[in-house]
Coordinates of C-alpha atoms and ligand atoms in Angstrom, one line a residue:
Chain A
M233 CA -7.6 -59.3 12.8
S234 CA -9.4 -58.3 9.7
T235 CA -7.6 -57.4 6.5
G236 CA -10.9 -55.9 5.3
T237 CA -10.8 -52.9 7.6
E238 CA -7.1 -52.5 6.9
S239 CA -7.6 -52.1 3.2
D240 CA -10.6 -49.9 3.9
F241 CA -8.2 -47.7 5.8
V242 CA -5.7 -47.7 3.0
Y243 CA -8.4 -46.7 0.5
F244 CA -9.5 -44.0 2.8
L245 CA -6.0 -42.7 2.8
Y246 CA -5.8 -42.8 -1.0
D247 CA -9.1 -40.9 -1.1
L248 CA -7.9 -38.4 1.3
A249 CA -4.7 -37.9 -0.6
T250 CA -6.6 -37.5 -3.9
Y251 CA -9.0 -34.9 -2.3
L252 CA -6.1 -33.0 -0.8
L253 CA -4.2 -33.0 -4.1
N254 CA -7.3 -31.8 -6.0
G255 CA -7.9 -29.3 -3.2
I256 CA -4.4 -27.9 -3.4
T257 CA -4.6 -27.6 -7.1
Q258 CA -7.9 -25.8 -7.0
G259 CA -6.7 -23.8 -3.9
S260 CA -3.7 -22.6 -5.8
V261 CA -5.9 -21.1 -8.4
Y262 CA -8.1 -19.5 -5.8
A263 CA -5.0 -18.2 -4.1
L264 CA -3.6 -16.6 -7.3
V265 CA -6.8 -14.8 -8.0
A266 CA -7.3 -13.9 -4.3
L267 CA -3.8 -12.2 -4.2
G268 CA -5.0 -9.6 -6.6
Y269 CA -8.2 -8.9 -4.6
T270 CA -6.2 -8.5 -1.4
M271 CA -3.4 -6.4 -2.9
V272 CA -5.8 -4.0 -4.5
Y273 CA -7.9 -3.8 -1.3
G274 CA -4.8 -3.3 0.7
I275 CA -3.6 -0.4 -1.4
I276 CA -6.9 1.5 -2.1
K277 CA -9.5 -0.2 0.0
L278 CA -11.4 -1.2 -3.1
I279 CA -13.2 -4.5 -3.4
N280 CA -12.6 -4.9 -7.1
F281 CA -15.5 -7.2 -8.1
A282 CA -14.2 -7.0 -11.7
H283 CA -11.1 -8.9 -10.6
G284 CA -12.4 -12.2 -11.8
E285 CA -12.6 -10.8 -15.3
F286 CA -8.8 -10.4 -15.4
Y287 CA -8.7 -14.2 -14.9
M288 CA -11.0 -14.6 -17.9
I289 CA -9.0 -12.2 -20.0
G290 CA -5.8 -14.0 -19.2
A291 CA -7.4 -17.3 -20.1
F292 CA -8.5 -15.9 -23.5
I293 CA -5.1 -14.3 -24.2
G294 CA -3.6 -17.6 -23.5
F295 CA -6.2 -19.3 -25.7
F296 CA -5.4 -17.1 -28.7
C297 CA -1.7 -17.2 -28.2
I298 CA -1.6 -21.0 -28.0
R299 CA -4.0 -21.4 -30.9
S300 CA -1.7 -19.3 -33.0
G301 CA 1.0 -21.8 -32.3
M302 CA 2.9 -20.2 -29.4
P303 CA 4.5 -22.5 -26.9
L304 CA 3.1 -22.3 -23.4
W305 CA 6.3 -20.7 -22.0
M306 CA 5.6 -17.7 -24.3
A307 CA 1.9 -17.7 -24.1
F308 CA 1.9 -17.7 -20.3
P309 CA 3.8 -14.4 -19.8
C310 CA 1.9 -12.8 -22.7
A311 CA -1.4 -13.6 -20.9
M312 CA 0.0 -12.2 -17.6
I313 CA 1.3 -9.0 -19.2
G314 CA -1.9 -8.6 -21.3
S315 CA -4.3 -9.0 -18.4
G316 CA -2.1 -6.8 -16.2
M317 CA -2.2 -4.1 -18.9
V318 CA -6.0 -4.2 -19.2
A319 CA -6.1 -3.8 -15.4
V320 CA -3.8 -0.7 -15.6
I321 CA -6.1 0.8 -18.2
I322 CA -9.2 0.1 -16.2
E323 CA -7.7 1.6 -13.1
R324 CA -6.7 4.7 -14.9
I325 CA -9.9 5.4 -16.7
V326 CA -12.5 3.8 -14.4
Y327 CA -11.4 3.6 -10.8
R328 CA -9.0 6.6 -10.5
P329 CA -11.6 9.2 -11.3
I330 CA -13.9 7.9 -8.5
R331 CA -11.2 7.0 -6.0
Y332 CA -12.4 9.5 -3.4
A333 CA -16.1 9.2 -4.2
G334 CA -16.7 6.7 -1.4
R335 CA -17.2 3.0 -1.1
I336 CA -20.6 2.5 -2.6
P337 CA -19.9 4.3 -5.9
A338 CA -16.7 2.3 -6.1
L339 CA -18.4 -1.0 -5.5
I340 CA -21.1 -0.2 -8.1
T341 CA -18.4 0.8 -10.6
A342 CA -16.6 -2.4 -10.0
L343 CA -19.7 -4.5 -10.6
G344 CA -20.4 -2.5 -13.7
T345 CA -16.9 -3.1 -15.0
S346 CA -17.3 -6.8 -14.4
L347 CA -20.6 -6.9 -16.3
F348 CA -19.1 -4.9 -19.1
F349 CA -16.3 -7.4 -19.6
Q350 CA -18.6 -10.4 -19.4
Y351 CA -21.0 -9.0 -22.0
F352 CA -18.3 -7.6 -24.1
G353 CA -16.7 -11.0 -24.1
Q354 CA -20.0 -12.7 -25.1
N355 CA -20.6 -10.2 -27.9
T356 CA -17.2 -10.4 -29.5
L357 CA -16.1 -14.0 -28.7
G358 CA -19.5 -15.7 -28.5
A359 CA -21.1 -17.1 -25.3
D360 CA -20.3 -20.7 -26.0
P361 CA -17.4 -22.4 -24.3
K362 CA -14.3 -22.9 -26.5
A363 CA -12.0 -25.9 -26.3
F364 CA -8.6 -24.8 -25.1
P365 CA -6.0 -25.7 -27.6
K366 CA -3.4 -28.4 -26.8
V367 CA -0.1 -26.9 -25.6
T368 CA 2.9 -28.0 -27.7
D369 CA 5.5 -27.9 -24.9
F370 CA 4.5 -31.0 -23.1
E371 CA 2.0 -33.8 -23.0
N372 CA -0.5 -34.1 -20.1
K373 CA 0.5 -37.5 -18.6
T374 CA -0.9 -39.1 -15.6
Y375 CA 1.4 -40.6 -13.0
Q376 CA 0.2 -43.3 -10.7
F377 CA 1.3 -43.8 -7.1
G378 CA -0.6 -46.7 -5.8
E379 CA -4.2 -45.5 -6.1
L380 CA -3.2 -41.8 -6.3
F381 CA -3.2 -40.3 -9.7
V382 CA -1.2 -37.1 -10.4
S383 CA -1.4 -35.3 -13.7
T384 CA 1.2 -33.1 -15.4
N385 CA -1.4 -30.3 -15.4
Q386 CA -1.7 -30.5 -11.6
I387 CA 2.1 -30.4 -11.2
V388 CA 2.2 -27.4 -13.6
I389 CA -0.5 -25.6 -11.7
I390 CA 1.0 -26.2 -8.3
S391 CA 4.6 -25.5 -9.2
T392 CA 3.7 -22.4 -11.3
T393 CA 1.7 -21.0 -8.4
F394 CA 4.5 -21.7 -6.0
I395 CA 7.1 -19.9 -8.2
L396 CA 4.8 -16.9 -8.7
M397 CA 4.2 -16.7 -5.0
V398 CA 8.0 -16.8 -4.2
F399 CA 8.4 -14.1 -6.8
L400 CA 5.6 -12.0 -5.3
Y401 CA 7.1 -12.4 -1.8
W402 CA 10.5 -11.2 -3.0
L403 CA 8.9 -8.3 -4.9
V404 CA 6.9 -7.1 -1.9
N405 CA 9.4 -7.7 0.8
H406 CA 12.8 -7.1 -0.8
T407 CA 12.5 -4.5 -3.6
R408 CA 12.3 -0.7 -3.5
T409 CA 8.9 -0.9 -5.3
G410 CA 7.7 -3.5 -2.8
K411 CA 8.5 -1.2 0.1
A412 CA 6.8 1.6 -1.7
M413 CA 3.7 -0.6 -2.1
R414 CA 3.7 -1.3 1.6
A415 CA 4.2 2.3 2.4
T416 CA 1.4 3.4 0.1
S417 CA -1.0 0.8 1.5
F418 CA -0.4 2.2 5.0
D419 CA -1.0 5.8 4.1
K420 CA -1.0 7.5 0.7
N421 CA -0.1 11.0 2.1
A422 CA 2.8 9.6 4.2
A423 CA 4.1 7.8 1.1
E424 CA 3.8 10.9 -1.1
L425 CA 5.9 12.7 1.5
M426 CA 8.7 10.2 0.8
G427 CA 8.6 11.2 -2.9
I428 CA 6.7 8.1 -3.8
D429 CA 4.4 8.6 -6.8
T430 CA 1.5 6.7 -5.3
N431 CA -0.5 6.7 -8.5
K432 CA 2.2 4.8 -10.2
I433 CA 2.4 2.4 -7.3
I434 CA -1.4 1.8 -7.4
S435 CA -1.2 1.2 -11.2
F436 CA 1.6 -1.3 -10.6
T437 CA -0.4 -3.1 -7.9
F438 CA -3.3 -3.5 -10.3
F439 CA -0.8 -4.8 -12.9
V440 CA 0.7 -7.4 -10.6
G441 CA -2.7 -8.5 -9.2
A442 CA -4.3 -8.9 -12.6
S443 CA -1.3 -10.7 -14.1
L444 CA -1.5 -13.3 -11.3
A445 CA -5.2 -13.7 -12.1
G446 CA -4.4 -13.9 -15.8
A447 CA -1.8 -16.7 -15.0
A448 CA -4.6 -18.6 -13.1
G449 CA -6.9 -18.2 -16.1
V450 CA -4.4 -19.9 -18.4
L451 CA -3.7 -22.7 -15.9
V452 CA -7.4 -23.4 -15.5
G453 CA -8.0 -23.2 -19.2
M454 CA -5.5 -26.0 -19.6
Y455 CA -6.8 -27.9 -16.7
Y456 CA -10.5 -28.0 -17.7
N457 CA -9.8 -27.6 -21.4
T458 CA -12.4 -24.8 -21.9
V459 CA -12.6 -21.1 -21.8
E460 CA -15.7 -18.9 -21.9
P461 CA -16.6 -15.2 -21.2
M462 CA -18.4 -16.0 -18.0
M463 CA -15.7 -18.2 -16.6
G464 CA -14.5 -15.4 -14.2
L465 CA -17.7 -15.1 -12.2
I466 CA -17.6 -18.0 -9.8
P467 CA -13.8 -18.2 -9.4
G468 CA -13.8 -14.5 -8.8
L469 CA -16.4 -14.8 -6.0
K470 CA -14.5 -17.7 -4.5
A471 CA -11.3 -15.8 -4.6
F472 CA -13.0 -12.9 -2.9
V473 CA -14.1 -15.4 -0.2
A474 CA -10.6 -16.7 0.0
A475 CA -9.2 -13.2 0.5
V476 CA -11.7 -12.4 3.2
L477 CA -11.1 -15.8 4.8
G478 CA -7.4 -15.1 5.1
G479 CA -7.8 -11.5 6.2
I480 CA -8.4 -9.1 3.3
G481 CA -5.4 -6.8 2.6
I482 CA -3.0 -9.4 4.0
I483 CA -0.9 -11.1 1.3
P484 CA -0.1 -14.4 3.0
G485 CA -3.8 -14.5 4.1
A486 CA -4.9 -14.7 0.4
V487 CA -2.7 -17.8 -0.1
L488 CA -3.9 -19.4 3.1
G489 CA -7.5 -18.6 2.4
G490 CA -7.2 -20.0 -1.2
L491 CA -5.7 -23.2 0.0
V492 CA -8.1 -23.7 2.9
L493 CA -11.1 -23.0 0.6
G494 CA -9.8 -25.4 -2.2
I495 CA -9.1 -28.2 0.3
A496 CA -12.3 -27.8 2.3
E497 CA -14.4 -27.8 -0.9
N498 CA -12.8 -31.0 -2.2
L499 CA -13.0 -32.8 1.2
V500 CA -16.6 -31.9 1.6
V501 CA -17.5 -32.8 -2.0
G502 CA -15.4 -36.0 -1.8
F503 CA -16.5 -37.4 1.5
W504 CA -20.0 -36.0 1.7
V505 CA -22.1 -34.2 -1.0
S506 CA -21.3 -32.6 -4.2
T507 CA -24.5 -30.7 -4.8
Y508 CA -23.5 -27.9 -2.5
R509 CA -20.0 -27.4 -3.8
D510 CA -20.4 -23.6 -4.4
A511 CA -22.4 -23.0 -1.3
I512 CA -19.6 -24.5 0.8
A513 CA -17.3 -21.5 0.1
F514 CA -19.9 -19.2 1.6
G515 CA -20.7 -21.5 4.5
I516 CA -17.0 -21.5 5.4
L517 CA -16.8 -17.8 5.0
I518 CA -19.8 -17.1 7.3
L519 CA -18.4 -19.6 9.9
I520 CA -14.9 -18.0 10.0
L521 CA -16.2 -14.5 10.0
L522 CA -18.4 -15.3 13.0
L523 CA -15.4 -16.8 14.9
K524 CA -12.7 -14.4 13.6
P525 CA -14.2 -11.3 11.9
A526 CA -10.8 -10.1 10.6
G527 CA -10.1 -13.4 8.9
L528 CA -7.6 -16.1 9.7
L529 CA -4.5 -13.9 9.7
G530 CA -6.2 -10.6 10.4
K531 CA -5.4 -8.6 13.5
N532 CA -8.4 -6.9 14.9
R533 CA -6.5 -3.7 14.8
K534 CA -7.8 -0.6 16.5
E535 CA -8.6 2.2 14.0
K536 CA -5.9 4.9 13.9
V537 CA -7.2 8.3 15.1
Chain B
M1316 CA 18.5 40.2 2.4
S1317 CA 18.7 37.4 -0.2
D1318 CA 15.6 35.9 -1.6
P1319 CA 13.9 33.6 0.9
L1320 CA 14.2 29.9 0.5
L1321 CA 10.4 29.6 1.1
Q1322 CA 8.0 32.3 0.3
I1323 CA 4.2 32.0 0.9
K1324 CA 2.2 34.8 -0.7
D1325 CA -1.5 35.5 0.2
L1326 CA -2.3 31.8 0.6
H1327 CA -5.9 30.7 0.8
V1328 CA -6.9 27.0 1.4
H1329 CA -10.3 25.5 1.6
Y1330 CA -11.7 22.2 2.6
G1331 CA -14.8 22.2 0.5
A1332 CA -16.8 25.1 1.9
I1333 CA -14.5 25.5 5.0
H1334 CA -12.1 28.3 4.6
A1335 CA -9.1 27.1 6.6
I1336 CA -6.3 29.5 5.6
H1337 CA -7.2 33.2 5.0
G1338 CA -4.5 34.8 3.0
I1339 CA -1.2 34.2 4.9
N1340 CA 2.2 35.5 4.0
L1341 CA 5.3 33.8 5.4
N1342 CA 9.0 33.7 4.6
V1343 CA 11.7 31.4 5.6
Q1344 CA 15.4 32.4 4.9
E1345 CA 18.0 29.8 4.2
G1346 CA 19.6 28.5 7.4
E1347 CA 16.8 29.7 9.7
I1348 CA 14.6 27.8 12.2
V1349 CA 11.2 29.4 11.8
T1350 CA 8.3 28.3 13.9
I1351 CA 4.5 28.6 13.3
L1352 CA 2.7 28.6 16.7
G1353 CA -1.0 28.3 17.1
S1354 CA -3.6 26.4 19.1
N1355 CA -5.5 23.3 17.9
G1356 CA -7.4 24.0 14.7
A1357 CA -5.5 27.2 13.8
G1358 CA -4.4 25.9 10.4
K1359 CA -0.8 24.8 11.1
T1360 CA -1.1 21.3 9.5
T1361 CA -3.2 22.7 6.7
T1362 CA -0.3 25.1 5.9
L1363 CA 2.3 22.4 6.0
H1364 CA 0.2 20.1 3.9
T1365 CA -0.2 22.8 1.3
I1366 CA 3.6 23.5 1.2
S1367 CA 4.1 19.7 0.7
G1368 CA 1.5 19.6 -2.0
L1369 CA -0.9 17.3 -0.2
L1370 CA -3.5 20.1 -0.4
K1371 CA -3.8 22.6 -3.3
P1372 CA -4.4 26.3 -2.4
S1373 CA -7.5 28.0 -3.7
S1374 CA -5.4 31.1 -4.3
G1375 CA -2.0 32.5 -3.6
E1376 CA 1.5 31.3 -4.3
I1377 CA 4.2 29.2 -2.7
L1378 CA 7.7 29.7 -4.0
F1379 CA 10.6 27.5 -3.1
D1380 CA 14.0 28.6 -4.2
G1381 CA 12.1 31.2 -6.3
K1382 CA 10.2 28.4 -8.1
P1383 CA 6.4 28.1 -7.8
I1384 CA 5.6 24.7 -6.3
H1385 CA 1.9 25.1 -5.3
K1386 CA 0.6 23.3 -8.4
M1387 CA 3.1 20.4 -8.2
E1388 CA 2.3 16.9 -7.0
A1389 CA 3.4 16.1 -3.5
N1390 CA 6.0 13.5 -4.6
K1391 CA 7.6 16.0 -7.0
I1392 CA 7.9 18.6 -4.2
V1393 CA 10.1 16.2 -2.3
A1394 CA 12.4 16.1 -5.3
E1395 CA 12.6 19.9 -5.1
G1396 CA 14.1 19.6 -1.6
V1397 CA 11.2 19.9 0.8
A1398 CA 10.7 17.0 3.3
Q1399 CA 8.1 16.7 6.0
S1400 CA 7.8 14.9 9.3
P1401 CA 4.0 14.8 9.5
E1402 CA 1.7 15.3 12.5
G1403 CA 1.2 12.0 14.3
R1404 CA 4.5 10.8 12.9
M1405 CA 3.0 8.4 10.4
V1406 CA 6.0 6.0 10.4
F1407 CA 5.3 2.9 8.4
P1408 CA 4.5 0.4 11.2
D1409 CA 4.9 -2.8 9.2
L1410 CA 8.3 -1.7 7.9
T1411 CA 11.5 -2.0 10.0
I1412 CA 13.2 1.1 11.2
S1413 CA 15.9 0.6 8.6
E1414 CA 13.3 0.3 5.9
N1415 CA 11.5 3.4 7.1
L1416 CA 14.8 5.3 6.6
D1417 CA 15.1 3.7 3.1
M1418 CA 11.7 5.2 2.3
G1419 CA 12.9 8.6 3.4
A1420 CA 15.7 8.3 0.8
F1421 CA 13.3 6.9 -1.8
L1422 CA 14.3 9.4 -4.5
R1423 CA 18.0 9.3 -3.9
R1424 CA 20.6 7.4 -5.9
D1425 CA 23.8 8.6 -4.2
K1426 CA 24.5 5.4 -2.1
E1427 CA 27.4 7.1 -0.2
G1428 CA 25.4 10.2 0.7
I1429 CA 22.6 8.0 1.9
E1430 CA 24.9 5.9 4.1
K1431 CA 26.5 9.1 5.5
D1432 CA 23.1 10.5 6.4
R1433 CA 21.9 7.2 7.9
E1434 CA 25.1 7.2 10.1
Y1435 CA 24.4 10.8 11.1
M1436 CA 20.8 10.0 12.1
C1437 CA 21.9 7.0 14.0
Q1438 CA 24.4 9.0 15.9
L1439 CA 21.8 11.7 16.6
F1440 CA 19.2 9.1 17.6
P1441 CA 21.1 6.0 18.8
K1442 CA 17.9 4.1 19.4
L1443 CA 17.4 3.9 15.7
K1444 CA 20.6 2.1 15.3
E1445 CA 20.0 -0.4 18.2
R1446 CA 16.6 -1.2 16.8
A1447 CA 17.3 -1.0 13.1
K1448 CA 15.7 -4.4 12.3
Q1449 CA 12.7 -3.9 14.5
L1450 CA 9.3 -3.0 13.1
A1451 CA 8.6 0.7 13.5
G1452 CA 5.2 -0.1 15.0
T1453 CA 6.9 -1.5 18.1
L1454 CA 8.6 1.8 19.0
S1455 CA 7.3 4.2 21.7
G1456 CA 5.8 7.5 20.6
G1457 CA 9.0 9.4 21.3
E1458 CA 11.1 6.9 19.3
Q1459 CA 8.6 7.0 16.4
Q1460 CA 8.9 10.8 16.4
M1461 CA 12.7 10.5 16.2
L1462 CA 12.3 8.0 13.3
A1463 CA 9.9 10.4 11.5
I1464 CA 12.4 13.2 11.7
A1465 CA 15.3 11.0 10.7
R1466 CA 13.2 9.6 7.8
A1467 CA 12.4 13.1 6.5
Y1468 CA 16.1 14.0 6.9
M1469 CA 17.1 11.0 4.7
A1470 CA 15.6 12.8 1.8
N1471 CA 18.5 15.3 2.1
P1472 CA 16.1 18.3 2.0
K1473 CA 17.0 21.9 1.9
L1474 CA 13.9 22.6 3.9
L1475 CA 12.6 20.3 6.7
L1476 CA 9.0 20.7 7.8
L1477 CA 8.2 19.4 11.3
D1478 CA 4.6 19.1 12.4
E1479 CA 4.3 19.1 16.2
P1480 CA 7.2 16.9 17.1
S1481 CA 6.4 17.3 20.8
L1482 CA 2.8 16.1 20.5
G1483 CA 2.1 13.4 23.0
I1484 CA 5.7 12.8 24.0
A1485 CA 7.3 12.6 27.4
P1486 CA 9.0 15.9 28.4
I1487 CA 12.5 14.4 28.6
L1488 CA 12.2 13.2 25.0
V1489 CA 10.8 16.5 23.9
Q1490 CA 14.1 18.1 25.0
A1491 CA 16.2 15.5 23.2
I1492 CA 14.2 16.0 20.0
F1493 CA 14.4 19.8 20.1
D1494 CA 18.2 19.5 20.7
A1495 CA 18.4 17.3 17.7
V1496 CA 16.5 19.8 15.6
V1497 CA 19.0 22.5 16.6
E1498 CA 21.8 20.1 15.6
I1499 CA 20.3 19.4 12.2
N1500 CA 19.8 23.1 11.6
K1501 CA 23.5 23.9 12.5
K1502 CA 24.6 21.3 10.0
G1503 CA 22.8 23.4 7.3
T1504 CA 19.2 22.3 7.0
T1505 CA 16.6 25.1 7.1
I1506 CA 13.7 24.2 9.4
L1507 CA 10.0 25.2 9.5
L1508 CA 8.7 24.0 12.8
V1509 CA 5.0 23.9 13.7
E1510 CA 4.2 23.7 17.4
Q1511 CA 1.6 24.2 20.1
N1512 CA 4.4 23.9 22.6
A1513 CA 5.3 27.6 22.1
F1514 CA 7.9 27.8 24.9
A1515 CA 10.0 24.9 23.6
A1516 CA 9.7 26.1 20.0
L1517 CA 10.5 29.8 20.7
K1518 CA 13.6 28.8 22.6
I1519 CA 15.2 27.2 19.5
A1520 CA 13.7 29.3 16.7
H1521 CA 15.1 32.4 15.1
R1522 CA 11.7 33.8 14.1
A1523 CA 8.1 32.9 14.8
Y1524 CA 4.6 33.4 13.3
V1525 CA 1.5 33.0 15.4
L1526 CA -1.4 31.6 13.5
T1527 CA -4.9 32.2 14.8
T1528 CA -7.9 30.6 12.9
G1529 CA -6.2 30.7 9.6
E1530 CA -4.6 34.2 9.9
I1531 CA -1.2 35.4 11.0
G1532 CA -1.8 37.4 14.2
M1533 CA 1.8 38.2 15.1
E1534 CA 5.3 37.6 13.8
G1535 CA 8.8 38.5 14.8
P1536 CA 12.1 37.3 16.2
A1537 CA 11.5 34.4 18.6
K1538 CA 13.2 36.2 21.5
E1539 CA 10.8 39.1 21.2
L1540 CA 7.8 36.8 21.2
L1541 CA 9.1 35.0 24.3
E1542 CA 9.0 38.3 26.1
N1543 CA 5.7 39.4 24.6
E1544 CA 2.9 39.5 27.3
E1545 CA 0.1 38.5 25.0
I1546 CA 2.0 35.5 23.9
Q1547 CA 2.9 34.6 27.5
K1548 CA -0.8 34.8 28.4
A1549 CA -2.1 32.9 25.5
Y1550 CA 0.5 30.2 25.0
L1551 CA 3.1 30.1 27.8
G1552 CA 0.7 29.8 30.7
H1553 CA 2.1 32.9 32.5
Ligands
ADP792 N1 -9.8 17.1 6.3 C1 -10.5 18.2 6.7 N2 -11.7 18.5 6.3 C2 -12.4 19.6 6.7 N3 -11.8 20.5 7.6 C3 -10.6 20.3 8.0 C4 -9.9 19.1 7.6 N4 -8.6 19.2 8.2 C5 -8.7 20.3 9.0 N5 -9.8 21.0 8.9 C6 -10.2 22.2 9.5 O1 -9.2 23.2 9.2 C7 -8.9 24.0 10.3 C8 -7.4 23.9 10.5 O2 -7.0 22.6 10.8 P1 -5.5 22.2 11.0 O3 -4.7 22.7 9.9 O4 -5.5 20.7 11.2 O5 -5.1 22.9 12.4 P2 -3.9 22.7 13.3 O6 -2.9 21.8 12.6 O7 -3.4 24.0 13.6 O8 -4.4 22.0 14.6 C9 -9.7 23.4 11.5 O9 -10.8 24.2 11.6 C10 -10.1 22.1 11.0 O10 -11.3 21.7 11.6
MG793 MG1 -2.1 20.1 13.3

C-alpha cells in the first residue's frame, strides 16, 4: 500500500479536471463561432472564411462599449447586434451578387472579405493588441475546489454559451422563422413556393451566425484581456475545423465539434506537448475525415437527383 | 366568357442560350381543371416555374386575375394566390408532416382558416393525420406526393399548380391522388395540372394543352383529346 501512488492519482484527476474545464471553456468559444459557419453553409453552401472577422468585430464593439462605461449586460447585446448587422451588410453587398457564380468565386470573395476586415482593422485601430477594459458588472474571482481553480470568467463563458445555444435551439426548432430557415436550407425554390422570402431568411441567418461569433469575441476579449484586428484568424480557422468535424451544415454538429476540439487541444497540450497546439486541430480534422468523411454527426447522404 | 384567372400570352423562356419555351398562349378559367400534357423535356416544368416566378420570361406576359405577375418574386406570387406542388414533390424531409403543412400556410394569419384547411387535408389524405409528427423524409413517394399537394393547398390558393403528381408512384395511389384533385377542384380551387400520364389527366381535366418542345401543338376539351387518334398514338399507347 503506497500513499504516493494514491495522491499521484488524485493529482492526475485534478489535472484532468482542469484540462477538461479549460477545454470546455475554449470549446464553447469554438462552438459559438462554428455555429455561424455551419448555419451559413447549411443555407447557401458558402464556406464563409470571413466569419472569424465577425468575432473580431464583436470583440471590438464590446471593447469600445465597455471602455465608454457601459456595463457588460448592455455591451454584450450591442456587440452581438453590431456584428450581426455588419454580416447582413456584407451578405447584401458582397455575397448576394455572386451567389450563383459558383464555389470558387465565392471562396475567393470570402477570403478577400476576411483580408479586407483584417487590414481595415489594422489601419483604423492599429495593429497592436489593446487591453480589454475591466467590466464594471462583476469582479473576476477565482474559486478553489481542492486543486481545481474555476474563474468567474470561465463560468460566464460557459453559461453564456449554454444560454445562447438553448436560445438558438428554440429559434431554429420552434419558431416560424426557424422552420423557414430549415426549409430554405433544404431547397430555396421549394421554400419560395411556400411564400418564404428566402433572401430575408438568408440575411437573418448571417445575422444570427455573426452575432454568435460577436458574442464569442467579447467573451474571449474578457478572458484573455486583449483584442486586436488579427484575433479572428486562428479562432476562425479552428471554428471552421470544428464545424467540419461535427458535420458542416448540422447545427448540433458545430457544438459537438467545438467541444471536442477544445477538449482535445487542452488534453494534448496538458498531458503531452504544447508546441503543436494549433496543429492538433488540423490533425484531429484529418483523422476524423478519414474515418468519417461527413463529420461526427453527418449522414453520408445520397445526393438528390 | 369572363376574363380568365390565368392568362399566358406569347411566353418565351430561356435557360442561357437554350430556348425552352417558344411563345406559348394558354388560359385557365376560374373553376377549371386544365392539364398540360407533354413528354419529358417538352417544357412543362419550365412553364410552371415561370408562372410561379422561379424563372423569368425573356418575353411575353403572365396575367393572374388580370394582374401581370411575371416580374414578381416567387414568394410574392404565392401571396397573390398561386401555389405549386413541384415536380419531385420537394417536401421538407427534416420537418415533420405537420410542420410541412405549416410551411404551406406560411403567409397566412387566419388561424381558424388554417385549421379548417388542415382538417380538410387530413380527411382527404388520412395518412397525413396518422403521421403528423413523423419526419416527411420517412414517407413513401406516394405519401410525399399527397403531402406536397396538401402543403400547397394550405396556402389557400385560387390557382393550384401540380407538376406531375403521378411521377414514380404506384398506380393505386395515382388513382387516389387524382380523385383528391377532383375533390379539391369541386370545393372551388382552380387547377393547372402538368402530366405525362395523359390518360389519367385527361379523364379528370376539363381542357388540355399538348406541349411539344416548347410549343403548344394541340389544345381543346379533354374529352375530345381523349378521342383524338394522334393523341392516342403518341401518349395513350393505343
Ligand atoms: N436548369 C436548366 N438548364 C438548362 N436547360 C434546362 C434546365 N431545365 C430544363 N432545361 C431544358 O428545358 C427543356 C424543358 O425542360 P422541362 O421544362 O424540365 O421539361 P418537362 O418538365 O416537360 O419534362 C428541356 O430541353 C430541358 O433540357
Ligand atoms: Mg418536368
